[in-house]
Amino acid sequence: MTDQDFIPKPYINTVKSGSFTWASPSNIALVKYWGKKEHQIPENPSISFTLDNCKTTTKLSFSKNENTNNFSFEVFLDDEKKDDFKPKIETFFKRVEAYLPFLKDYHFKIETSNTFPHSSGIASSASGLSALALCLMSVEKELMNTSVIPSAVEESQNQSFFIQKASFLARLGSGSACRSLEGDLVVWGKHEKIEGSSDLFGVKYPYEVHDNFKNYQDTILLVDKGEKQVSSTVGHKLMFGHPFAKERFTQAHDNLAKLKTILASGDLNAFVKIIESEALTLHAMMMTSMPYFILMKPNTLEIINKIWKYRAEANSNVCFTLDAGANVHVLYAESEKEAVLDFIRNELAKHCQNEHYICDHIGLGANQIGF
Ligand code: DP6
């Protein structure tokens, strides 16, 4: 497939106005995407667990617009107008306009809310942009609707194209957003051992996964709720000319191949090693870029050390991962839930801002609301 496959045929319907609502979750990468080429093409493949509780709900209302030269839209977060969100959405609209040629024909009202606090340090771009991409796909579906009832096979093809294009669009907004549409594991980026994997969109992990990974838990420890000093977008750019870039991209391919074996065998011991190494390598890339930067905080390291100690003492397989920030994602099997939650409450919560943490687990992806 190429990006040309996402340019639609001329629309057959005219629709004056309407609205669609989608809820889409966040995701946490196990093998990290860090470094990209032009047009949001990743330098290496990544894989993530889709989350369940951390999500964004977006209602997109649209009405026919006479002015067709500019994008016309307004954005609200929790019913409050958010003009500072507009530049990111304007950039997104520009990037996807060729694939959604109706964008300038409508005025859009985007009303969004997150289940997690906005100032939690949890990035809402993955959940937010995937929810918006899905709403836009619902508009397109309406514009393409024919009165002909599709066969079951056509319906399923249409449905998988809908998700694929939504993921393609979400990627153009924020790379990791393309991994939020489905569950429970999603791969983005071409990998020779993962059938159907693509640089253009996320695909559901296509192989059987061992029961050990069913309903895996992710407790997010909110170490620092402040705005990050360096955005992911800037961080990705620093992989250009990075002295370790080539090795890092090769390592990500190798780690994903190893993870494929681990996901099948259920080897939690091996899982922990790959996951933590990926997290630390991500931050090592930040520390060794020019300019260099550190997103971990003293409490991030306190938590990591306590996890290592607990793991050794309790003979546990709990592990951590990090995204581009100071917060720690504590990952563990459902069978360890009670013990690890006790450990978090007693030992780790004190290292979080206001003792705040969010309990989440693997989820099944986005869903449309109220239709
Ligand atoms: C460290 O997807 O936020 O979380 O494509 O520039 O929007 P943009 O970046 P973004 O980068 C996410 C980086 C990461 C790793 C990951 O999720 O794979």
Coordinates of C-alpha atoms and ligand atoms in Angstrom, one line a residue:
M1 CA 0.0 0.0 0.0
T2 CA 1.1 3.6 -0.6
D3 CA -0.3 6.9 0.7
Q4 CA -2.1 7.2 -2.6
D5 CA -4.4 4.5 -1.6
F6 CA -5.9 6.8 1.0
I7 CA -6.9 9.5 -1.4
P8 CA -10.6 9.0 -1.8
K9 CA -12.7 8.9 -4.9
P10 CA -15.0 11.9 -5.4
Y11 CA -17.7 11.9 -2.7
I12 CA -21.2 11.0 -3.8
N13 CA -23.3 12.5 -1.0
T14 CA -23.8 16.0 0.3
V15 CA -24.2 16.3 4.0
K16 CA -25.1 19.6 5.5
S17 CA -24.3 19.0 9.2
G18 CA -23.9 16.4 11.8
S19 CA -21.8 15.1 14.6
F20 CA -19.8 12.0 15.6
T21 CA -18.2 11.0 18.9
W22 CA -15.4 8.6 19.5
A23 CA -13.4 7.6 22.6
S24 CA -9.9 6.5 22.0
P25 CA -7.3 5.3 24.5
S26 CA -3.6 6.1 25.1
N27 CA -1.0 3.5 24.5
I28 CA 2.4 2.6 26.1
A29 CA 5.2 1.5 23.8
L30 CA 7.2 -1.6 24.7
V31 CA 9.7 -1.1 21.8
K32 CA 10.0 2.6 21.3
Y33 CA 9.5 4.9 18.3
W34 CA 12.2 7.6 18.6
G35 CA 13.4 9.1 15.4
K36 CA 11.4 9.7 12.2
K37 CA 11.9 10.6 8.5
E38 CA 9.8 13.0 6.5
H39 CA 6.0 12.6 6.5
Q40 CA 6.0 11.0 10.0
I41 CA 7.6 7.8 8.7
P42 CA 9.3 6.1 11.7
E43 CA 13.0 5.2 11.6
N44 CA 12.3 1.9 13.3
P45 CA 9.2 -0.3 14.1
S46 CA 7.6 0.0 17.5
I47 CA 5.0 -2.0 19.4
S48 CA 2.6 -0.9 22.2
F49 CA 0.1 -2.1 24.7
T50 CA -3.2 -0.3 24.1
L51 CA -4.5 1.1 27.4
D52 CA -8.1 1.1 28.6
N53 CA -8.8 3.7 31.3
C54 CA -6.6 6.6 30.0
K55 CA -8.6 7.9 27.1
T56 CA -9.9 10.9 25.2
T57 CA -13.5 11.4 24.1
T58 CA -14.0 13.7 21.2
K59 CA -17.2 15.0 19.7
L60 CA -16.8 16.5 16.2
S61 CA -19.7 18.6 15.0
F62 CA -19.7 19.8 11.5
S63 CA -21.7 22.2 9.4
K64 CA -21.3 23.2 5.7
N65 CA -19.2 26.3 5.3
E66 CA -19.2 28.8 2.5
N67 CA -15.6 30.0 2.9
T68 CA -13.5 27.3 1.3
N69 CA -10.0 28.9 1.5
N70 CA -9.1 28.2 5.1
F71 CA -9.7 25.6 7.7
S72 CA -12.5 26.7 10.0
F73 CA -12.7 25.1 13.5
E74 CA -12.9 25.8 17.2
V75 CA -11.6 23.5 20.0
F76 CA -12.9 23.0 23.5
L77 CA -11.4 21.0 26.4
D78 CA -13.9 20.2 29.1
D79 CA -16.3 22.8 27.7
E80 CA -13.6 25.5 27.8
K81 CA -12.4 27.1 24.6
K82 CA -8.7 26.1 23.9
D83 CA -7.2 28.4 21.3
D84 CA -3.7 27.1 22.3
F85 CA -4.7 23.7 20.8
K86 CA -5.4 25.2 17.4
P87 CA -1.9 25.3 15.9
K88 CA -1.4 21.5 16.4
I89 CA -4.8 20.8 14.9
E90 CA -4.2 23.3 12.0
T91 CA -0.9 21.4 11.3
F92 CA -2.8 18.1 11.4
F93 CA -5.5 19.4 9.0
K94 CA -2.8 20.6 6.6
R95 CA -1.1 17.2 6.6
V96 CA -4.3 15.2 6.1
E97 CA -6.1 17.5 3.7
A98 CA -5.0 15.6 0.5
Y99 CA -6.6 12.5 2.1
L100 CA -9.8 14.2 3.4
P101 CA -10.6 16.7 0.7
F102 CA -13.8 17.8 2.5
L103 CA -11.9 19.6 5.3
K104 CA -12.3 23.1 4.0
D105 CA -16.0 22.6 3.1
Y106 CA -17.1 22.5 6.8
H107 CA -16.8 24.4 10.0
F108 CA -15.9 22.0 12.8
K109 CA -16.5 22.2 16.5
I110 CA -14.1 19.8 18.3
E111 CA -15.2 19.1 21.9
T112 CA -12.8 16.9 23.8
S113 CA -12.2 15.6 27.3
N114 CA -9.7 13.2 28.9
T115 CA -10.2 10.7 31.6
F116 CA -6.8 11.6 33.0
P117 CA -6.1 15.1 34.3
H118 CA -4.7 17.4 31.6
S119 CA -1.8 18.4 33.8
S120 CA -0.8 14.8 34.7
G121 CA 2.2 14.7 32.4
I122 CA 0.4 12.0 30.4
A123 CA 0.5 13.0 26.8
S124 CA -3.0 13.3 25.3
S125 CA -1.7 13.4 21.7
A126 CA -2.0 9.7 21.0
S127 CA -5.6 9.4 22.4
G128 CA -6.6 12.9 21.2
L129 CA -5.4 12.6 17.6
S130 CA -6.7 9.1 17.1
A131 CA -10.1 10.1 18.4
L132 CA -10.2 13.1 16.0
A133 CA -9.0 11.0 13.1
L134 CA -11.8 8.5 13.8
C135 CA -14.4 11.3 13.9
L136 CA -13.2 12.6 10.6
M137 CA -13.4 9.1 9.1
S138 CA -17.0 8.9 10.3
V139 CA -17.7 12.2 8.3
E140 CA -16.0 10.7 5.2
K141 CA -18.0 7.5 5.6
E142 CA -21.2 9.6 5.5
L143 CA -20.1 11.4 2.4
M144 CA -19.4 8.1 0.7
N145 CA -22.5 6.3 1.8
T146 CA -24.4 4.6 -1.0
S147 CA -27.9 3.1 -0.7
V148 CA -26.5 -0.2 -1.8
I149 CA -26.3 -2.6 1.2
P150 CA -22.8 -4.2 1.3
S151 CA -22.3 -7.9 1.6
A152 CA -20.8 -9.2 4.8
V153 CA -17.4 -9.5 3.2
E154 CA -17.6 -6.0 1.8
E155 CA -18.7 -4.7 5.2
S156 CA -15.7 -6.2 6.9
Q157 CA -13.4 -4.9 4.2
N158 CA -14.9 -1.5 4.6
Q159 CA -14.5 -1.7 8.4
S160 CA -10.8 -2.7 8.2
F161 CA -10.1 0.1 5.6
F162 CA -11.9 2.6 7.9
I163 CA -9.6 1.7 10.8
Q164 CA -6.5 1.5 8.6
K165 CA -7.1 5.0 7.2
A166 CA -7.9 6.4 10.6
S167 CA -4.6 5.0 11.8
F168 CA -2.9 6.5 8.8
L169 CA -4.4 9.9 9.5
A170 CA -3.7 9.7 13.2
R171 CA 0.0 9.0 12.4
L172 CA 0.2 12.2 10.5
G173 CA -1.0 14.1 13.6
S174 CA 1.3 12.3 16.0
G175 CA 3.2 9.1 15.3
S176 CA 2.3 7.1 18.4
A177 CA -1.4 8.0 17.8
C178 CA -1.6 5.4 15.0
R179 CA -1.2 2.7 17.6
S180 CA -4.3 3.6 19.7
L181 CA -7.2 2.5 17.5
E182 CA -7.1 -1.2 18.2
G183 CA -6.0 -3.5 21.0
D184 CA -4.4 -5.2 22.7
L185 CA -1.0 -5.0 21.0
V186 CA -0.3 -2.8 18.0
V187 CA 2.8 -2.7 15.7
W188 CA 3.7 0.3 13.7
G189 CA 6.6 0.3 11.3
K190 CA 7.8 -2.3 8.8
H191 CA 9.4 -5.3 10.4
E192 CA 10.5 -8.3 8.3
K193 CA 9.2 -10.8 10.9
I194 CA 5.8 -9.2 11.4
E195 CA 3.3 -9.9 8.7
G196 CA 1.4 -6.9 7.4
S197 CA 3.4 -4.4 9.4
S198 CA 3.7 -1.0 7.7
D199 CA 5.4 2.4 8.1
L200 CA 2.1 4.0 7.1
F201 CA -0.3 2.8 9.9
G202 CA -0.5 0.6 13.0
V203 CA -1.6 -3.0 12.7
K204 CA -3.0 -5.3 15.3
Y205 CA -0.3 -7.7 16.4
P206 CA -1.1 -10.6 14.2
Y207 CA 0.1 -13.6 16.3
E208 CA -1.2 -15.6 19.3
V209 CA 0.0 -14.1 22.6
H210 CA 0.7 -16.3 25.7
D211 CA -1.9 -16.1 28.6
N212 CA 0.8 -14.5 30.8
F213 CA 0.2 -11.3 28.9
K214 CA -3.6 -11.3 29.0
N215 CA -4.9 -8.3 30.8
Y216 CA -1.4 -7.0 31.6
Q217 CA -1.5 -4.2 34.2
D218 CA 0.0 -0.7 33.8
T219 CA 0.0 1.6 36.8
I220 CA 1.2 5.1 35.8
L221 CA 3.1 6.8 38.6
L222 CA 2.8 10.6 38.2
V223 CA 6.3 11.8 39.2
D224 CA 6.1 15.1 37.4
K225 CA 2.9 16.6 36.2
G226 CA 4.5 19.7 34.6
E227 CA 5.0 20.5 31.0
K228 CA 8.0 18.7 29.5
Q229 CA 11.1 20.9 28.8
V230 CA 11.6 19.1 25.5
S231 CA 8.7 17.9 23.4
S232 CA 8.8 14.5 21.6
T233 CA 8.7 16.2 18.3
V234 CA 12.0 18.1 19.1
G235 CA 13.4 14.9 20.6
H236 CA 12.7 12.9 17.4
K237 CA 14.6 15.6 15.4
L238 CA 17.7 15.2 17.5
M239 CA 18.0 11.6 16.2
F240 CA 19.2 13.2 12.9
G241 CA 23.0 12.9 13.0
H242 CA 22.8 11.3 16.4
P243 CA 26.1 9.3 17.0
F244 CA 24.2 6.2 18.1
A245 CA 21.2 6.4 15.7
K246 CA 22.1 3.6 13.4
E247 CA 22.8 1.1 16.2
R248 CA 19.6 2.2 18.0
F249 CA 17.4 1.6 14.9
T250 CA 19.0 -1.8 14.4
Q251 CA 18.5 -2.6 18.1
A252 CA 14.8 -1.8 17.9
H253 CA 14.4 -4.3 15.0
D254 CA 16.2 -6.9 17.0
N255 CA 14.2 -6.2 20.2
L256 CA 10.9 -6.6 18.3
A257 CA 12.0 -9.9 16.9
K258 CA 13.0 -11.1 20.4
L259 CA 9.7 -9.8 21.8
K260 CA 7.8 -11.8 19.2
T261 CA 9.3 -15.0 20.6
I262 CA 8.7 -13.9 24.2
L263 CA 5.0 -13.0 23.5
A264 CA 4.5 -16.5 22.2
S265 CA 6.4 -18.3 25.0
G266 CA 5.2 -16.2 27.9
D267 CA 8.8 -15.8 29.2
L268 CA 8.3 -12.9 31.7
N269 CA 11.9 -12.9 32.8
A270 CA 13.0 -12.2 29.2
F271 CA 10.1 -9.7 28.7
V272 CA 11.3 -7.6 31.7
K273 CA 14.8 -7.3 30.2
I274 CA 13.7 -6.1 26.8
I275 CA 11.1 -3.7 28.2
E276 CA 13.4 -2.0 30.7
S277 CA 16.3 -1.9 28.3
E278 CA 14.1 -0.1 25.7
A279 CA 13.0 2.5 28.3
L280 CA 16.6 3.2 29.4
T281 CA 17.8 3.3 25.8
L282 CA 15.2 5.8 24.9
H283 CA 16.4 8.1 27.7
A284 CA 20.1 7.3 26.8
M285 CA 19.3 8.7 23.3
M286 CA 18.1 11.9 24.9
M287 CA 21.1 12.2 27.1
T288 CA 23.5 11.6 24.2
S289 CA 21.9 13.9 21.6
M290 CA 23.2 17.4 20.9
P291 CA 21.8 19.4 22.6
Y292 CA 21.5 16.7 25.4
F293 CA 18.6 16.7 27.9
I294 CA 17.3 14.6 30.8
L295 CA 13.6 14.1 31.3
M296 CA 13.9 11.7 34.3
K297 CA 13.7 13.2 37.8
P298 CA 15.3 12.0 41.0
N299 CA 12.0 10.3 41.9
T300 CA 12.0 8.4 38.6
L301 CA 15.3 6.8 39.7
E302 CA 14.1 6.2 43.2
I303 CA 11.2 4.3 41.8
I304 CA 13.3 2.3 39.4
N305 CA 15.7 1.3 42.1
K306 CA 12.8 0.2 44.4
I307 CA 11.2 -1.8 41.6
W308 CA 14.5 -3.6 41.1
K309 CA 14.9 -4.3 44.8
Y310 CA 11.3 -5.5 45.1
R311 CA 11.6 -7.7 42.0
A312 CA 14.7 -9.5 43.5
E313 CA 13.2 -9.8 47.0
A314 CA 9.7 -10.9 46.1
N315 CA 10.7 -13.0 43.1
S316 CA 8.4 -10.9 41.0
N317 CA 8.3 -10.0 37.3
V318 CA 7.2 -6.5 37.8
C319 CA 9.0 -4.0 35.5
F320 CA 9.0 -0.4 34.4
T321 CA 8.9 1.5 31.2
L322 CA 9.1 5.2 30.5
D323 CA 7.8 7.4 27.8
A324 CA 9.3 10.8 26.9
G325 CA 8.9 12.2 30.5
A326 CA 9.6 11.6 34.1
N327 CA 6.5 9.4 34.9
V328 CA 7.0 5.7 35.4
H329 CA 4.7 3.0 33.9
V330 CA 4.8 0.0 36.2
L331 CA 4.0 -3.1 34.2
Y332 CA 2.9 -6.5 35.7
A333 CA 0.9 -9.6 35.1
E334 CA -2.7 -9.8 36.4
S335 CA -1.6 -12.7 38.7
E336 CA 0.6 -10.2 40.6
K337 CA -2.0 -7.5 40.8
E338 CA -2.7 -7.5 44.5
A339 CA 0.9 -7.8 45.7
V340 CA 2.2 -5.2 43.3
L341 CA -0.6 -2.7 44.2
D342 CA 0.3 -3.1 47.8
F343 CA 4.0 -2.4 47.0
I344 CA 3.0 0.7 44.9
R345 CA 0.8 2.0 47.7
N346 CA 3.4 1.4 50.5
E347 CA 6.7 2.1 48.7
L348 CA 6.2 4.0 45.4
A349 CA 3.3 6.4 45.9
K350 CA 5.4 8.7 48.1
H351 CA 7.6 9.4 45.1
C352 CA 4.7 10.6 43.0
Q353 CA 3.5 14.2 42.9
N354 CA 0.7 14.4 45.6
E355 CA 1.0 10.6 45.8
H356 CA -1.0 10.4 42.5
Y357 CA -1.0 7.4 40.3
I358 CA -3.4 5.9 37.8
C359 CA -4.3 2.2 37.5
D360 CA -4.8 1.0 34.0
H361 CA -4.5 -2.2 32.0
I362 CA -4.5 -3.5 28.5
G363 CA -7.5 -2.4 26.5
L364 CA -9.2 -3.2 23.2
G365 CA -9.0 0.1 21.4
A366 CA -11.3 2.9 20.3
N367 CA -15.0 2.9 20.1
Q368 CA -17.8 5.1 18.7
I369 CA -20.2 6.5 21.2
G370 CA -23.9 7.2 20.8
F371 CA -24.8 6.1 17.3
Ligands
DP6_1 C1 8.8 8.2 23.6 O1 4.2 10.1 18.9 O2 4.6 11.9 20.7 O3 6.4 8.0 23.5 O4 5.2 11.8 16.1 O5 6.3 13.9 17.0 O6 3.9 13.4 17.7 P1 5.3 12.8 17.3 O7 5.9 12.0 18.5 P2 5.1 11.1 19.6 O8 6.4 10.3 20.1 C2 6.3 9.3 21.1 C3 7.6 8.8 21.6 C4 7.6 7.9 22.7 C5 7.8 6.4 22.2 C6 6.6 5.7 21.6 O9 5.4 6.0 22.0 O10 6.8 4.8 20.8

